[in-house]
Amino acid sequence: MSNRTYGDEELRSVLAGMGVKDVLSVARYGSGHINDTFKVDCASGASYILQRINTDIFDPDMVMDNIRRVTEHIRGKGRQSLEVVAYEKPWRLYVFIRGAHTVDLITEAGQAFKAASAFADFQNALADLPAPRLRDIIPNFHNTVSRLAQLDAALKADVKGRAATCRPELDFVDARREEAARIVNLMAAGDIPERTTHNDTKINNVMLDDSTGEGTCVIDLDTTMPGCALYDFGDMVRTSTANAAEDEKDLSKVFSRKEYFEQLVRGYLGKAGFLNEAERANLAFSGRLITLTIGIRFLADYLAGDTYFHTAYDDHNLVRCRTQLKMVRSMEEQSAEYEAIVRACAG
Ligand code: ADP
Ligand code: GN1
Ligand code: MG
């Protein structure tokens, strides 16, 4: 969410414009970094999610165009999907999904299995999305090479004079520049195919059933577009194996949990039968790569003066970057074991 505050009157008038007039309450909701999200409760008993799409980042029409196609396609298969009730640029209204919740951190390995299974179902459901190709919402979104170029530009400009405060983080990234291009190169060579992917598979973007814990609905579809299945799996590793919050300051608490990784691989491979050999061979690597890429993005935003991700305090992006780099190190240390897990599960 952004730092912007909204008056009750403003929100009620947006809702009235969408035909929702019996509003009992409208309040901030969730912990996303991008959009402004509110839960709306009405006298009729209906509840909604109202969101102001972040127009600094997204072209709302383009996003809603993709989302309508994706949600209709998923519903056409008899599966639960986000449901758009109204769209009045840049605001949108979704049906509030009941009986399920999201978590920012998982506390039991079985949840990783369920989340991975739900994201794999999502990719499967979109495998036969009819042409045309979905629109590229943010070009090169997970392209680590272009994310490095953005970091370099932010470092050069150093608008806030922060470069001196993040030398160890910059060095950590520099030491990994070579491997950063691996998946980009495999895609360019045609060894890894483009697929329709979610591109933001962090754990709080899947609704988990209140009683069974099953992943009932994948949400936050703003970046669903042509991409790489490995980036989706990688972001699950980043967020579902983490032992601590994305902005934990005590780095001794930050590491990737092997048993969670194993459940994630089992849940994903159990459904993602479409993966080719090159994709399977890079599953463990994708976790490290995406975590490094998100670390690079937090660092670039810190150097650029916190213009992209919402921050709650001055060096919030640097703190987030540090947790990502600690997660990368933890995955590197367990790399042989993680590779062995993938081989064992892939059969
Ligand atoms: P952001 O892009 O800012 O991350 P999200 O679309 O992920 O925004 O929404 C933020 C949070 O709001 C989610 O993590 C989830 O908890 C909640 N949420 C979003 N959509 C729904 C929905 N349709 N029903 C119930 N909760 C939702
Ligand atoms: C953002 O929207 P949210 O909070 O689910 C970001 C992701 C990052 C994530 C890091 C559109 O996700 O790419 O991985 O923060 N979304 C966008 O927590 O940039
Ligand atoms: Mg989200």
Short mmCIF file of C-alpha atoms and ligand atoms in Angstrom, two decimals:
data_model
loop_
_atom_site.label_atom_id
_atom_site.label_comp_id
_atom_site.label_asym_id
_atom_site.label_seq_id
_atom_site.Cartn_x
_atom_site.Cartn_y
_atom_site.Cartn_z
CA MET A 1 0.00 0.00 0.00
CA SER A 2 1.06 3.59 -0.36
CA ASN A 3 1.48 6.21 2.32
CA ARG A 4 -1.53 8.09 1.01
CA THR A 5 -4.46 8.46 3.38
CA TYR A 6 -8.05 8.39 2.22
CA GLY A 7 -11.01 10.03 3.91
CA ASP A 8 -14.11 7.98 4.64
CA GLU A 9 -16.15 10.32 2.42
CA GLU A 10 -13.79 9.82 -0.54
CA LEU A 11 -14.00 6.04 -0.22
CA ARG A 12 -17.79 6.05 0.14
CA SER A 13 -18.14 8.24 -2.92
CA VAL A 14 -15.92 5.88 -4.95
CA LEU A 15 -18.14 3.01 -3.79
CA ALA A 16 -21.34 4.92 -4.59
CA GLY A 17 -19.96 5.44 -8.12
CA MET A 18 -19.74 1.67 -8.34
CA GLY A 19 -23.34 1.24 -7.16
CA VAL A 20 -22.47 0.22 -3.58
CA LYS A 21 -24.48 2.53 -1.31
CA ASP A 22 -25.24 0.58 1.88
CA VAL A 23 -21.69 0.72 3.26
CA LEU A 24 -21.33 -0.03 6.97
CA SER A 25 -17.54 0.22 7.09
CA VAL A 26 -14.53 0.55 4.85
CA ALA A 27 -11.08 -0.05 6.33
CA ARG A 28 -7.48 -0.65 5.25
CA TYR A 29 -6.74 -4.30 4.70
CA GLY A 30 -3.80 -6.65 4.10
CA SER A 31 -0.08 -6.04 3.85
CA GLY A 32 0.64 -5.72 0.12
CA HIS A 33 3.46 -3.35 -0.91
CA ILE A 34 1.85 -1.95 -4.04
CA ASN A 35 -1.88 -1.19 -4.11
CA ASP A 36 -4.15 0.52 -1.59
CA THR A 37 -6.50 -2.18 -0.33
CA PHE A 38 -9.69 -1.82 1.75
CA LYS A 39 -12.27 -4.23 3.08
CA VAL A 40 -15.85 -3.05 2.61
CA ASP A 41 -18.75 -4.40 4.67
CA CYS A 42 -22.32 -3.60 3.65
CA ALA A 43 -25.69 -3.64 5.41
CA SER A 44 -26.89 -6.29 2.94
CA GLY A 45 -24.26 -8.66 4.36
CA ALA A 46 -22.10 -8.38 1.24
CA SER A 47 -18.35 -7.76 1.64
CA TYR A 48 -15.87 -6.55 -0.96
CA ILE A 49 -12.22 -5.77 -1.50
CA LEU A 50 -11.83 -2.24 -2.83
CA GLN A 51 -8.45 -1.42 -4.37
CA ARG A 52 -6.86 1.63 -5.83
CA ILE A 53 -4.48 0.31 -8.46
CA ASN A 54 -1.05 1.91 -8.11
CA THR A 55 -0.88 4.12 -11.20
CA ASP A 56 2.83 4.90 -10.69
CA ILE A 57 3.47 1.26 -11.51
CA PHE A 58 0.57 -0.01 -13.58
CA ASP A 59 -1.52 1.00 -16.56
CA PRO A 60 -4.87 0.09 -14.92
CA ASP A 61 -6.71 -0.58 -18.21
CA MET A 62 -4.01 -2.96 -19.33
CA VAL A 63 -4.04 -4.75 -15.96
CA MET A 64 -7.83 -5.06 -15.88
CA ASP A 65 -7.87 -6.34 -19.44
CA ASN A 66 -5.55 -9.23 -18.49
CA ILE A 67 -7.39 -9.86 -15.22
CA ARG A 68 -10.79 -10.13 -16.90
CA ARG A 69 -9.48 -12.67 -19.40
CA VAL A 70 -7.64 -14.69 -16.76
CA THR A 71 -10.48 -14.78 -14.21
CA GLU A 72 -13.10 -15.68 -16.84
CA HIS A 73 -10.89 -18.47 -18.15
CA ILE A 74 -10.35 -19.91 -14.67
CA ARG A 75 -14.04 -19.69 -13.77
CA GLY A 76 -14.86 -21.36 -17.08
CA LYS A 77 -13.03 -24.40 -15.75
CA GLY A 78 -15.25 -24.49 -12.67
CA ARG A 79 -12.48 -23.26 -10.39
CA GLN A 80 -12.66 -20.47 -7.83
CA SER A 81 -11.22 -17.20 -9.04
CA LEU A 82 -11.01 -13.55 -8.12
CA GLU A 83 -14.25 -11.91 -9.22
CA VAL A 84 -14.31 -8.34 -10.47
CA VAL A 85 -17.53 -6.56 -9.45
CA ALA A 86 -16.74 -3.10 -10.80
CA TYR A 87 -13.91 -1.06 -12.28
CA GLU A 88 -13.80 2.72 -12.23
CA LYS A 89 -10.24 3.64 -13.13
CA PRO A 90 -8.05 3.47 -11.07
CA TRP A 91 -10.38 1.79 -8.55
CA ARG A 92 -11.68 -1.77 -8.68
CA LEU A 93 -13.99 -3.83 -6.55
CA TYR A 94 -13.64 -7.58 -5.98
CA VAL A 95 -15.94 -10.00 -4.24
CA PHE A 96 -14.46 -10.62 -0.78
CA ILE A 97 -13.44 -14.28 -0.59
CA ARG A 98 -14.92 -15.74 2.59
CA GLY A 99 -13.81 -18.70 4.65
CA ALA A 100 -10.17 -18.24 3.70
CA HIS A 101 -7.25 -16.07 4.75
CA THR A 102 -3.70 -15.14 3.78
CA VAL A 103 -0.52 -15.36 5.84
CA ASP A 104 2.72 -13.40 5.52
CA LEU A 105 4.81 -16.21 6.98
CA ILE A 106 4.04 -19.90 7.14
CA THR A 107 4.57 -21.86 10.30
CA GLU A 108 4.10 -25.43 9.15
CA ALA A 109 5.73 -27.27 6.24
CA GLY A 110 2.41 -28.70 5.03
CA GLN A 111 1.25 -25.17 4.18
CA ALA A 112 4.10 -24.95 1.65
CA PHE A 113 2.79 -28.08 -0.08
CA LYS A 114 -0.73 -26.64 -0.29
CA ALA A 115 0.37 -23.21 -1.50
CA ALA A 116 2.65 -24.69 -4.19
CA SER A 117 -0.12 -26.97 -5.33
CA ALA A 118 -2.50 -24.01 -5.70
CA PHE A 119 0.01 -21.96 -7.71
CA ALA A 120 0.73 -24.98 -9.95
CA ASP A 121 -3.03 -25.39 -10.50
CA PHE A 122 -3.14 -21.73 -11.49
CA GLN A 123 -0.36 -22.20 -14.07
CA ASN A 124 -2.05 -25.36 -15.35
CA ALA A 125 -5.39 -23.60 -15.73
CA LEU A 126 -3.79 -20.88 -17.85
CA ALA A 127 -1.82 -23.23 -20.09
CA ASP A 128 -4.65 -23.24 -22.65
CA LEU A 129 -5.63 -19.57 -22.41
CA PRO A 130 -6.83 -18.71 -25.93
CA ALA A 131 -4.84 -16.20 -28.03
CA PRO A 132 -3.94 -13.37 -28.10
CA ARG A 133 -0.97 -13.41 -25.76
CA LEU A 134 -1.65 -11.54 -22.49
CA ARG A 135 -0.27 -8.02 -22.36
CA ASP A 136 3.19 -7.41 -20.90
CA ILE A 137 2.21 -5.44 -17.82
CA ILE A 138 5.77 -4.66 -16.71
CA PRO A 139 8.32 -5.65 -19.36
CA ASN A 140 11.37 -7.53 -18.05
CA PHE A 141 9.72 -7.81 -14.63
CA HIS A 142 11.90 -10.71 -13.43
CA ASN A 143 14.80 -10.17 -15.82
CA THR A 144 17.70 -10.18 -13.38
CA VAL A 145 20.04 -8.62 -15.94
CA SER A 146 17.81 -5.57 -16.40
CA ARG A 147 17.21 -5.38 -12.62
CA LEU A 148 21.02 -5.20 -12.25
CA ALA A 149 21.11 -2.37 -14.79
CA GLN A 150 18.48 -0.51 -12.73
CA LEU A 151 20.60 -1.02 -9.62
CA ASP A 152 23.65 0.34 -11.44
CA ALA A 153 21.72 3.42 -12.57
CA ALA A 154 20.39 4.04 -9.04
CA LEU A 155 23.91 3.66 -7.61
CA LYS A 156 25.33 6.08 -10.14
CA ALA A 157 22.68 8.71 -9.38
CA ASP A 158 22.78 8.03 -5.62
CA VAL A 159 20.10 10.68 -5.12
CA LYS A 160 20.00 10.35 -1.34
CA GLY A 161 23.71 9.83 -0.76
CA ARG A 162 22.99 6.32 0.55
CA ALA A 163 25.63 4.37 -1.43
CA ALA A 164 28.14 4.49 1.43
CA THR A 165 25.62 2.77 3.72
CA CYS A 166 25.19 -0.36 1.59
CA ARG A 167 28.68 -1.36 0.40
CA PRO A 168 28.51 -4.96 1.73
CA GLU A 169 25.15 -5.50 -0.01
CA LEU A 170 26.48 -4.08 -3.30
CA ASP A 171 29.54 -6.35 -3.03
CA PHE A 172 27.31 -9.37 -2.34
CA VAL A 173 25.33 -8.66 -5.50
CA ASP A 174 28.49 -8.00 -7.57
CA ALA A 175 29.88 -11.42 -6.64
CA ARG A 176 26.79 -13.05 -8.20
CA ARG A 177 26.45 -11.10 -11.46
CA GLU A 178 27.50 -13.97 -13.67
CA GLU A 179 24.88 -16.49 -12.56
CA ALA A 180 22.21 -13.78 -12.67
CA ALA A 181 21.86 -14.25 -16.45
CA ARG A 182 21.33 -18.03 -16.43
CA ILE A 183 17.54 -18.19 -16.86
CA VAL A 184 17.41 -15.18 -19.17
CA ASN A 185 19.94 -16.98 -21.39
CA LEU A 186 18.08 -20.31 -21.28
CA MET A 187 14.88 -18.52 -22.34
CA ALA A 188 16.67 -16.65 -25.13
CA ALA A 189 18.09 -19.96 -26.38
CA GLY A 190 14.61 -21.49 -26.41
CA ASP A 191 15.51 -24.14 -23.81
CA ILE A 192 12.98 -22.71 -21.35
CA PRO A 193 9.59 -21.78 -22.84
CA GLU A 194 7.50 -18.71 -22.17
CA ARG A 195 4.34 -19.62 -20.23
CA THR A 196 1.45 -17.67 -18.77
CA THR A 197 2.53 -17.10 -15.19
CA HIS A 198 1.49 -15.21 -12.08
CA ASN A 199 4.81 -13.46 -11.39
CA ASP A 200 4.06 -12.55 -7.76
CA THR A 201 3.63 -15.88 -6.00
CA LYS A 202 4.46 -14.65 -2.53
CA ILE A 203 2.66 -16.56 0.15
CA ASN A 204 0.19 -13.78 0.95
CA ASN A 205 -1.10 -13.92 -2.62
CA VAL A 206 -2.92 -17.22 -2.16
CA MET A 207 -6.07 -17.62 -0.05
CA LEU A 208 -5.87 -20.57 2.35
CA ASP A 209 -9.06 -22.28 3.48
CA ASP A 210 -9.82 -21.49 7.15
CA SER A 211 -10.50 -25.09 8.07
CA THR A 212 -8.43 -27.27 5.70
CA GLY A 213 -5.57 -24.86 4.90
CA GLU A 214 -5.90 -25.78 1.19
CA GLY A 215 -5.04 -23.00 -1.29
CA THR A 216 -8.51 -22.10 -2.53
CA CYS A 217 -7.82 -19.10 -4.74
CA VAL A 218 -4.76 -17.38 -6.17
CA ILE A 219 -5.15 -13.59 -5.89
CA ASP A 220 -3.19 -10.42 -6.76
CA LEU A 221 -3.32 -11.01 -10.49
CA ASP A 222 -1.84 -7.64 -11.54
CA THR A 223 1.32 -9.19 -12.96
CA THR A 224 -0.21 -12.28 -14.54
CA MET A 225 1.35 -12.17 -18.00
CA PRO A 226 3.75 -14.10 -20.25
CA GLY A 227 6.69 -15.22 -18.12
CA CYS A 228 8.70 -18.14 -16.85
CA ALA A 229 7.34 -20.90 -14.60
CA LEU A 230 10.62 -20.93 -12.70
CA TYR A 231 10.18 -17.37 -11.50
CA ASP A 232 6.85 -18.36 -9.95
CA PHE A 233 8.42 -21.34 -8.25
CA GLY A 234 11.40 -19.21 -7.16
CA ASP A 235 9.20 -16.64 -5.44
CA MET A 236 7.43 -19.44 -3.57
CA VAL A 237 10.83 -20.60 -2.30
CA ARG A 238 11.70 -17.03 -1.27
CA THR A 239 8.53 -16.50 0.73
CA SER A 240 7.38 -19.97 1.78
CA THR A 241 10.67 -21.34 3.07
CA ALA A 242 11.62 -18.16 4.97
CA ASN A 243 11.87 -18.59 8.71
CA ALA A 244 11.23 -14.90 9.39
CA ALA A 245 9.43 -11.86 8.01
CA GLU A 246 10.62 -10.15 4.84
CA ASP A 247 11.76 -7.22 6.99
CA GLU A 248 13.19 -9.08 10.00
CA LYS A 249 16.12 -7.08 11.37
CA ASP A 250 17.69 -9.90 13.37
CA LEU A 251 19.41 -11.78 10.56
CA SER A 252 20.19 -14.75 12.82
CA LYS A 253 16.47 -15.56 12.49
CA VAL A 254 16.52 -15.39 8.71
CA PHE A 255 17.14 -18.64 6.82
CA SER A 256 15.51 -20.97 4.33
CA ARG A 257 13.91 -24.08 5.86
CA LYS A 258 14.81 -27.33 4.10
CA GLU A 259 11.71 -29.27 5.15
CA TYR A 260 9.52 -26.44 3.82
CA PHE A 261 11.48 -26.49 0.56
CA GLU A 262 10.86 -30.22 0.24
CA GLN A 263 7.10 -29.80 0.72
CA LEU A 264 7.09 -26.95 -1.78
CA VAL A 265 8.81 -29.11 -4.40
CA ARG A 266 6.42 -32.01 -3.73
CA GLY A 267 3.35 -29.77 -3.96
CA TYR A 268 4.55 -28.08 -7.13
CA LEU A 269 5.86 -31.11 -9.01
CA GLY A 270 2.73 -33.08 -8.08
CA LYS A 271 0.76 -30.74 -10.35
CA ALA A 272 3.26 -29.11 -12.73
CA GLY A 273 3.59 -32.03 -15.13
CA PHE A 274 4.14 -29.56 -17.97
CA LEU A 275 7.71 -28.66 -16.92
CA ASN A 276 10.48 -29.60 -19.34
CA GLU A 277 13.91 -30.92 -18.39
CA ALA A 278 15.64 -27.53 -18.30
CA GLU A 279 12.93 -26.18 -16.01
CA ARG A 280 13.19 -29.12 -13.64
CA ALA A 281 16.98 -28.81 -13.61
CA ASN A 282 16.73 -25.18 -12.48
CA LEU A 283 14.04 -25.42 -9.81
CA ALA A 284 16.43 -25.17 -6.86
CA PHE A 285 18.45 -22.45 -8.59
CA SER A 286 15.30 -20.41 -9.28
CA GLY A 287 14.75 -19.92 -5.54
CA ARG A 288 18.17 -18.33 -5.12
CA LEU A 289 17.83 -16.30 -8.28
CA ILE A 290 14.45 -14.75 -7.55
CA THR A 291 15.46 -14.02 -3.97
CA LEU A 292 18.59 -12.28 -5.26
CA THR A 293 16.49 -10.40 -7.82
CA ILE A 294 14.04 -9.12 -5.20
CA GLY A 295 17.02 -8.18 -3.02
CA ILE A 296 18.43 -6.20 -5.95
CA ARG A 297 15.06 -4.46 -6.41
CA PHE A 298 14.84 -3.48 -2.71
CA LEU A 299 18.43 -2.20 -2.86
CA ALA A 300 17.81 -0.22 -6.05
CA ASP A 301 14.70 1.33 -4.50
CA TYR A 302 16.65 2.21 -1.35
CA LEU A 303 19.28 3.98 -3.48
CA ALA A 304 16.60 5.66 -5.60
CA GLY A 305 14.93 7.14 -2.51
CA ASP A 306 12.07 4.64 -1.88
CA THR A 307 9.89 5.49 -4.84
CA TYR A 308 8.50 2.02 -5.68
CA PHE A 309 7.77 -0.12 -2.62
CA HIS A 310 5.82 1.32 0.25
CA THR A 311 8.11 1.79 3.25
CA ALA A 312 7.25 2.31 6.90
CA TYR A 313 10.61 3.79 7.99
CA ASP A 314 13.78 5.30 6.58
CA ASP A 315 15.92 2.27 5.73
CA HIS A 316 13.06 -0.22 5.35
CA ASN A 317 14.13 -1.19 1.82
CA LEU A 318 17.71 -1.78 2.99
CA VAL A 319 16.43 -3.99 5.82
CA ARG A 320 14.34 -5.95 3.31
CA CYS A 321 17.34 -6.25 0.99
CA ARG A 322 19.45 -7.66 3.82
CA THR A 323 16.91 -10.37 4.62
CA GLN A 324 16.80 -11.34 0.93
CA LEU A 325 20.58 -11.60 0.72
CA LYS A 326 20.68 -13.64 3.93
CA MET A 327 18.08 -15.97 2.38
CA VAL A 328 20.25 -16.29 -0.75
CA ARG A 329 23.25 -17.22 1.39
CA SER A 330 21.18 -19.76 3.30
CA MET A 331 19.97 -21.36 0.04
CA GLU A 332 23.53 -21.39 -1.30
CA GLU A 333 24.73 -23.19 1.83
CA GLN A 334 22.04 -25.84 1.36
CA SER A 335 22.36 -25.97 -2.40
CA ALA A 336 23.53 -29.61 -2.63
CA GLU A 337 20.67 -30.75 -0.37
CA TYR A 338 18.10 -28.69 -2.28
CA GLU A 339 19.29 -30.14 -5.60
CA ALA A 340 19.04 -33.64 -4.13
CA ILE A 341 15.48 -32.97 -2.96
CA VAL A 342 14.44 -31.86 -6.46
CA ARG A 343 16.08 -34.94 -8.03
CA ALA A 344 14.37 -37.25 -5.54
CA CYS A 345 10.94 -35.65 -6.06
CA ALA A 346 11.28 -35.41 -9.85
CA GLY A 347 11.85 -39.17 -9.89
P1 ADP B 1 -0.99 -5.88 -3.30
O1 ADP B 1 -0.86 -5.89 -4.80
O2 ADP B 1 -0.80 -4.54 -2.72
O3 ADP B 1 -0.13 -6.93 -2.69
P2 ADP B 1 -3.29 -7.69 -2.96
O4 ADP B 1 -4.19 -7.80 -4.14
O5 ADP B 1 -2.33 -8.80 -2.74
O6 ADP B 1 -2.53 -6.27 -2.99
O7 ADP B 1 -4.22 -7.53 -1.67
C1 ADP B 1 -3.68 -7.33 -0.38
C2 ADP B 1 -4.29 -8.34 0.59
O8 ADP B 1 -5.72 -8.20 0.61
C3 ADP B 1 -4.04 -9.82 0.23
O9 ADP B 1 -2.80 -10.30 0.71
C4 ADP B 1 -5.25 -10.50 0.91
O10 ADP B 1 -5.00 -10.69 2.29
C5 ADP B 1 -6.36 -9.46 0.77
N1 ADP B 1 -7.22 -9.71 -0.42
C6 ADP B 1 -7.02 -9.28 -1.69
N2 ADP B 1 -8.03 -9.66 -2.49
C7 ADP B 1 -8.92 -10.34 -1.72
C8 ADP B 1 -10.21 -10.95 -1.94
N3 ADP B 1 -10.80 -10.92 -3.14
N4 ADP B 1 -10.84 -11.53 -0.89
C9 ADP B 1 -10.28 -11.54 0.36
N5 ADP B 1 -9.07 -10.97 0.64
C10 ADP B 1 -8.40 -10.38 -0.38
C1 GN1 B 2 5.36 -6.64 -4.37
O1 GN1 B 2 2.16 -6.55 -4.47
P1 GN1 B 2 2.93 -7.43 -3.53
O2 GN1 B 2 3.17 -6.82 -2.20
O3 GN1 B 2 2.28 -8.79 -3.50
C2 GN1 B 2 5.95 -6.69 -5.77
C3 GN1 B 2 6.62 -8.04 -6.00
C4 GN1 B 2 7.70 -8.25 -4.96
C5 GN1 B 2 7.08 -8.12 -3.57
C6 GN1 B 2 8.13 -8.18 -2.48
C7 GN1 B 2 4.01 -5.45 -8.75
O4 GN1 B 2 4.36 -7.63 -4.25
O5 GN1 B 2 7.22 -8.08 -7.29
O6 GN1 B 2 8.27 -9.53 -5.09
O7 GN1 B 2 6.37 -6.86 -3.42
N1 GN1 B 2 4.91 -6.47 -6.77
C8 GN1 B 2 5.14 -5.65 -7.81
O8 GN1 B 2 7.52 -8.41 -1.27
O9 GN1 B 2 6.21 -5.08 -8.00
MG MG B 3 -0.23 -8.98 -2.84
#
